[in-house]
Short mmCIF file of the C-alpha atoms (twelve columns), coordinates in Angstrom:
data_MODEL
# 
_entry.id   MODEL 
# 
loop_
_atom_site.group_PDB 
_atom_site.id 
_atom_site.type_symbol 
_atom_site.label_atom_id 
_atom_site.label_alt_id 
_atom_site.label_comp_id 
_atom_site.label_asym_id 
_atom_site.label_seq_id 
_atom_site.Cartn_x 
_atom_site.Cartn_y 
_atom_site.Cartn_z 
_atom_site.pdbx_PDB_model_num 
ATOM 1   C CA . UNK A 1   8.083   -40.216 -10.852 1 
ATOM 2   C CA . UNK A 2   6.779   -36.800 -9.489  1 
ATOM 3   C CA . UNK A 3   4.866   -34.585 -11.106 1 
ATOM 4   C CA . UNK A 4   5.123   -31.394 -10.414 1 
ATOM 5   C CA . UNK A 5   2.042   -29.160 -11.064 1 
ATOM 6   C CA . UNK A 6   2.480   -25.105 -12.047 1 
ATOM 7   C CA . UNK A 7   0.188   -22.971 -10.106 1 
ATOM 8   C CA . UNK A 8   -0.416  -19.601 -12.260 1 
ATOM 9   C CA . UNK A 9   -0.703  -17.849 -8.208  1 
ATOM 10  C CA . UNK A 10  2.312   -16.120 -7.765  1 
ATOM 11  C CA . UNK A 11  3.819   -17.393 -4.272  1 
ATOM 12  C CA . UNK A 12  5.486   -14.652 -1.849  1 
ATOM 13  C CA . UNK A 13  7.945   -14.987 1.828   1 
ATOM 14  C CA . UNK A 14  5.022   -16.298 4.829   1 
ATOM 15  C CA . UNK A 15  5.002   -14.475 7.581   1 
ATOM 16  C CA . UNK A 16  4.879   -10.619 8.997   1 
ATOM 17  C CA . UNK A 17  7.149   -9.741  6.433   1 
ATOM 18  C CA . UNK A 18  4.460   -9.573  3.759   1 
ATOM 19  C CA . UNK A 19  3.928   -5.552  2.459   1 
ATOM 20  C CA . UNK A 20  0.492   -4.168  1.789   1 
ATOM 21  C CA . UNK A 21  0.331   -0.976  -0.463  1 
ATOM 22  C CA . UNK A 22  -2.626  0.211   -0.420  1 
ATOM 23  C CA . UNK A 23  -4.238  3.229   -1.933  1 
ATOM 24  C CA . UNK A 24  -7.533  5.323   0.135   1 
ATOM 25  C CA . UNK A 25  -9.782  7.778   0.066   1 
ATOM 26  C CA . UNK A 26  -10.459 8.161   3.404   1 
ATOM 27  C CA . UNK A 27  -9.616  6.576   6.455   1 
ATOM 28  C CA . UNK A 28  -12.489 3.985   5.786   1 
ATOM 29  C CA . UNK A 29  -12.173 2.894   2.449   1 
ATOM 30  C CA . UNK A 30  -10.000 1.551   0.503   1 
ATOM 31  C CA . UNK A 31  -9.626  1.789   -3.709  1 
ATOM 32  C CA . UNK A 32  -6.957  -0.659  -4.550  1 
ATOM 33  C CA . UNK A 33  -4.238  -2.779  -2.869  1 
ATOM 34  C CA . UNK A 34  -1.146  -4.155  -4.019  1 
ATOM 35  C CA . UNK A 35  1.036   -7.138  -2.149  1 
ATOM 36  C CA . UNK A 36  4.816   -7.383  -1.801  1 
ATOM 37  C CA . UNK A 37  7.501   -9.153  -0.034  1 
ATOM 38  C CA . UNK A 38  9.148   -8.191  2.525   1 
ATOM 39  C CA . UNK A 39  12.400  -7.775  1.027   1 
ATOM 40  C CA . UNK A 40  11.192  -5.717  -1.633  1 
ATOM 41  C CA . UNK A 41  11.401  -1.929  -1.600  1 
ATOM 42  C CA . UNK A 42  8.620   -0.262  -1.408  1 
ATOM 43  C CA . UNK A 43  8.894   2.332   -4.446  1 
ATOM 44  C CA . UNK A 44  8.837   0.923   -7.031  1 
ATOM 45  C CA . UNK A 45  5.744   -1.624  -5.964  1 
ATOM 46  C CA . UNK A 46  4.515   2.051   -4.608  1 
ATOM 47  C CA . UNK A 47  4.534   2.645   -8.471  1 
ATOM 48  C CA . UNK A 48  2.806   -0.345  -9.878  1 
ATOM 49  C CA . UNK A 49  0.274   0.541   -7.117  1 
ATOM 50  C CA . UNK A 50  -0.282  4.612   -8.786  1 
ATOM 51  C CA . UNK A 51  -0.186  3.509   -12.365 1 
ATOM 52  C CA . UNK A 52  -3.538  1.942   -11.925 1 
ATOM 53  C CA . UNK A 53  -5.305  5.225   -10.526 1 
ATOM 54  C CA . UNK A 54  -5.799  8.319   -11.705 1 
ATOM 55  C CA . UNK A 55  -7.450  11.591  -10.552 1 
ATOM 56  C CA . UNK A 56  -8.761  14.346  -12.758 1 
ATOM 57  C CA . UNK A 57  -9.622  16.847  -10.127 1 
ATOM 58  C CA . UNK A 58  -5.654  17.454  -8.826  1 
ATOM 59  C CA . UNK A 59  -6.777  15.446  -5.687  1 
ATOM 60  C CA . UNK A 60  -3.816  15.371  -2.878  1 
ATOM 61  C CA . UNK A 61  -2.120  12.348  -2.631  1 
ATOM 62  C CA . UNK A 62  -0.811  11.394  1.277   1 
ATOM 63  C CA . UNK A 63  2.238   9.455   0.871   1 
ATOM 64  C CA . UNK A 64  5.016   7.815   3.494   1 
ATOM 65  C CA . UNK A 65  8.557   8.785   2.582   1 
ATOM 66  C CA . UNK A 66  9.258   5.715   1.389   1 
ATOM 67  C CA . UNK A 67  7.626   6.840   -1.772  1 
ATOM 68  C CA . UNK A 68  9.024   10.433  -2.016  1 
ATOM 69  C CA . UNK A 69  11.821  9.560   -4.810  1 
ATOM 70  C CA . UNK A 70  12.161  11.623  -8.071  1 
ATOM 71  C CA . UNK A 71  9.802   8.844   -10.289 1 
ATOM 72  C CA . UNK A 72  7.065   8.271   -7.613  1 
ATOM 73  C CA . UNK A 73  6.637   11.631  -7.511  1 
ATOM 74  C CA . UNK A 74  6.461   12.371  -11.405 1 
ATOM 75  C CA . UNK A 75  4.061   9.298   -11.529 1 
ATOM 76  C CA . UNK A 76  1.929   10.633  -9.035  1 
ATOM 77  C CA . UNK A 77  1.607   14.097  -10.991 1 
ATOM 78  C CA . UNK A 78  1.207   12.562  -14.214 1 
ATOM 79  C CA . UNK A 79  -1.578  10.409  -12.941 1 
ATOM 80  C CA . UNK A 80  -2.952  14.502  -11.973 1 
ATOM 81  C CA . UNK A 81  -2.435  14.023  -8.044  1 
ATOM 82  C CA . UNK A 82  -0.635  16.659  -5.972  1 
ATOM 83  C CA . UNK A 83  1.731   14.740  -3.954  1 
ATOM 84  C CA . UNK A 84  1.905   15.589  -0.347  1 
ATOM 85  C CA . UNK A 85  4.924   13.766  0.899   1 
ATOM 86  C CA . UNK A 86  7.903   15.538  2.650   1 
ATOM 87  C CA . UNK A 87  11.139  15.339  1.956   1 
ATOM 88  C CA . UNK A 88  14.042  12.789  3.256   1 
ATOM 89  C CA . UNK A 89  16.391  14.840  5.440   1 
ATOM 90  C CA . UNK A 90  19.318  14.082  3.315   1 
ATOM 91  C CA . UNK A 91  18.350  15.631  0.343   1 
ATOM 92  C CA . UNK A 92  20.096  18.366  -1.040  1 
ATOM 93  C CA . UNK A 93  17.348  19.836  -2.922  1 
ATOM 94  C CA . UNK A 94  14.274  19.968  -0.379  1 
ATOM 95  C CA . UNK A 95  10.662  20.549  -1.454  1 
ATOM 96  C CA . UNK A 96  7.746   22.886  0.215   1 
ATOM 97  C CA . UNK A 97  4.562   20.143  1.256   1 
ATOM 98  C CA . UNK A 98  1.432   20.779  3.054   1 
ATOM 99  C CA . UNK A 99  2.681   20.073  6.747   1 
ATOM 100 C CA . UNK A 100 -0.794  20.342  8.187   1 
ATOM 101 C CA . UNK A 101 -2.347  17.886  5.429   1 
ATOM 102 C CA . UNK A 102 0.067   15.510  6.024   1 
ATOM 103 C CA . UNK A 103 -0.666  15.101  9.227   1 
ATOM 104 C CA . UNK A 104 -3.454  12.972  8.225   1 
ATOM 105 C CA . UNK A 105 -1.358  10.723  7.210   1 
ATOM 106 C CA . UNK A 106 -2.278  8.484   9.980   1 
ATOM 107 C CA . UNK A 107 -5.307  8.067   9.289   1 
ATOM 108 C CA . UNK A 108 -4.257  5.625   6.694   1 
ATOM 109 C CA . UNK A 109 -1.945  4.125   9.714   1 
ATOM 110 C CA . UNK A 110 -4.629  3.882   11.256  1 
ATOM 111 C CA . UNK A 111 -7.010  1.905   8.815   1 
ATOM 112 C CA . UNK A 112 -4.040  -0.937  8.650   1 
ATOM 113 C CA . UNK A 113 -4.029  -1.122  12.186  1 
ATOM 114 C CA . UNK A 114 -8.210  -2.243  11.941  1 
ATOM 115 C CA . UNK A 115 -7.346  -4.540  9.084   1 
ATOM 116 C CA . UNK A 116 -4.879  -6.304  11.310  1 
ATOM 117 C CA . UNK A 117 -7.030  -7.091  14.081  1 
ATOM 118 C CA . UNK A 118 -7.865  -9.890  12.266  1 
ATOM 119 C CA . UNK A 119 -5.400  -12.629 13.183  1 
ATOM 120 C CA . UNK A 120 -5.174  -14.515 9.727   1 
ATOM 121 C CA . UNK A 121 -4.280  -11.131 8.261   1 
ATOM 122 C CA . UNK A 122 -1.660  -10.377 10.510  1 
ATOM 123 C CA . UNK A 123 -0.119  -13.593 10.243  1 
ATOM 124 C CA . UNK A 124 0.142   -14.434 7.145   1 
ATOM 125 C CA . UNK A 125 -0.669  -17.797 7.093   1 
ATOM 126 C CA . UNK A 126 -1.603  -18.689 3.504   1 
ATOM 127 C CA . UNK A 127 1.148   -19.812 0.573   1 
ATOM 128 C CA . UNK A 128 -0.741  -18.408 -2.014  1 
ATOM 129 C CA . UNK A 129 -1.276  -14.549 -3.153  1 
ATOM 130 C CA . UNK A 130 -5.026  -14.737 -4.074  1 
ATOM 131 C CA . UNK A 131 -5.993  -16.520 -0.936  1 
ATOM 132 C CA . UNK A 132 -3.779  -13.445 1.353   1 
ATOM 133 C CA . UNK A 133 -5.669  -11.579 -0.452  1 
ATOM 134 C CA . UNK A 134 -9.446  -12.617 -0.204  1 
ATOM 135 C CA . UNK A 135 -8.678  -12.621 3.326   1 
ATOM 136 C CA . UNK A 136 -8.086  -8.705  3.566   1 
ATOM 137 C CA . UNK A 137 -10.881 -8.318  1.468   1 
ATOM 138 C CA . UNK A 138 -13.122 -10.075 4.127   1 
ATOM 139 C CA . UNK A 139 -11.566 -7.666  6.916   1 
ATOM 140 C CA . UNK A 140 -12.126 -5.090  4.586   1 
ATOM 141 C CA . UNK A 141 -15.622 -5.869  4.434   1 
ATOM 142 C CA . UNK A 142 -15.949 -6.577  8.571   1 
ATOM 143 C CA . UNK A 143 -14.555 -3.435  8.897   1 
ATOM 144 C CA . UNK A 144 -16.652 -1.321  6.466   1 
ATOM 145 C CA . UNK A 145 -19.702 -3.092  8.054   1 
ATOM 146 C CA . UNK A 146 -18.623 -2.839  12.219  1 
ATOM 147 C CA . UNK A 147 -17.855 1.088   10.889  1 
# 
């Protein structure tokens, strides 16, 4: 007989299809990140992602229009950000955002591109969540340090 052993790492899809939320401060640091699959929308792991920070100042809070729904939005205020995030075209009751703020947007674009320089984090490689992870810590790090 087989026995089959339980790992308590949560497994996700291998391969490019792998999402990385990830929450900044600047365009070279990070605070948190959060890992999805590919399949999964990004809103509501968008969510899981804000419910862990908080800001007590009103700080802005960049975001890509994935995130721009009704509860992302409310989350992101109740956590005491400012979202920043404009509006999808087809909405039929538009907001007012900080064009010129948003703009630095891609700075954040930016960061991800310097995190996937390195090959194992592009890739996706690894089965397991806490290894994918370690590994954009260490780029993390490289990059914080070659800064």
């Amino acid at each position: 007989k087989k026995i089959q052993r339980r790992t308590k790492y949560r497994t996700l899809k291998r391969g490019l299809t792998t999402k990385i939320h990830l929450a900044s401060t600047s365009a070279q640091y990070a605070l948190i990140f959060h890992l999805s699959a590919g399949n999964r929308h990004d809103a509501p792991e968008g969510r899981k992602l804000l419910e862990s920070i908080y800001s007590e100042n009103n700080h802005s809070l960049l975001m890509d229009r994935a995130y721009e729904d009704d509860e992302t939005r409310a989350l992101a205020e109740k956590q005491g950000f400012v979202p920043v995030v404009p509006p999808k075209r087809n909405r039929k009751e538009p907001w007012d955002y900080d064009k010129e703020l948003y703009k630095r947007r891609n700075e954040i674009e930016r960061y991800f591109l310097r995190i996937k320089r390195f090959r194992k984090v592009f890739t996706r490689y690894d089965k397991l969540d806490i290894i994918y992870s370690s590994v954009i810590y260490l780029a993390m790090i490289f990059d914080a340090v070659l800064m």
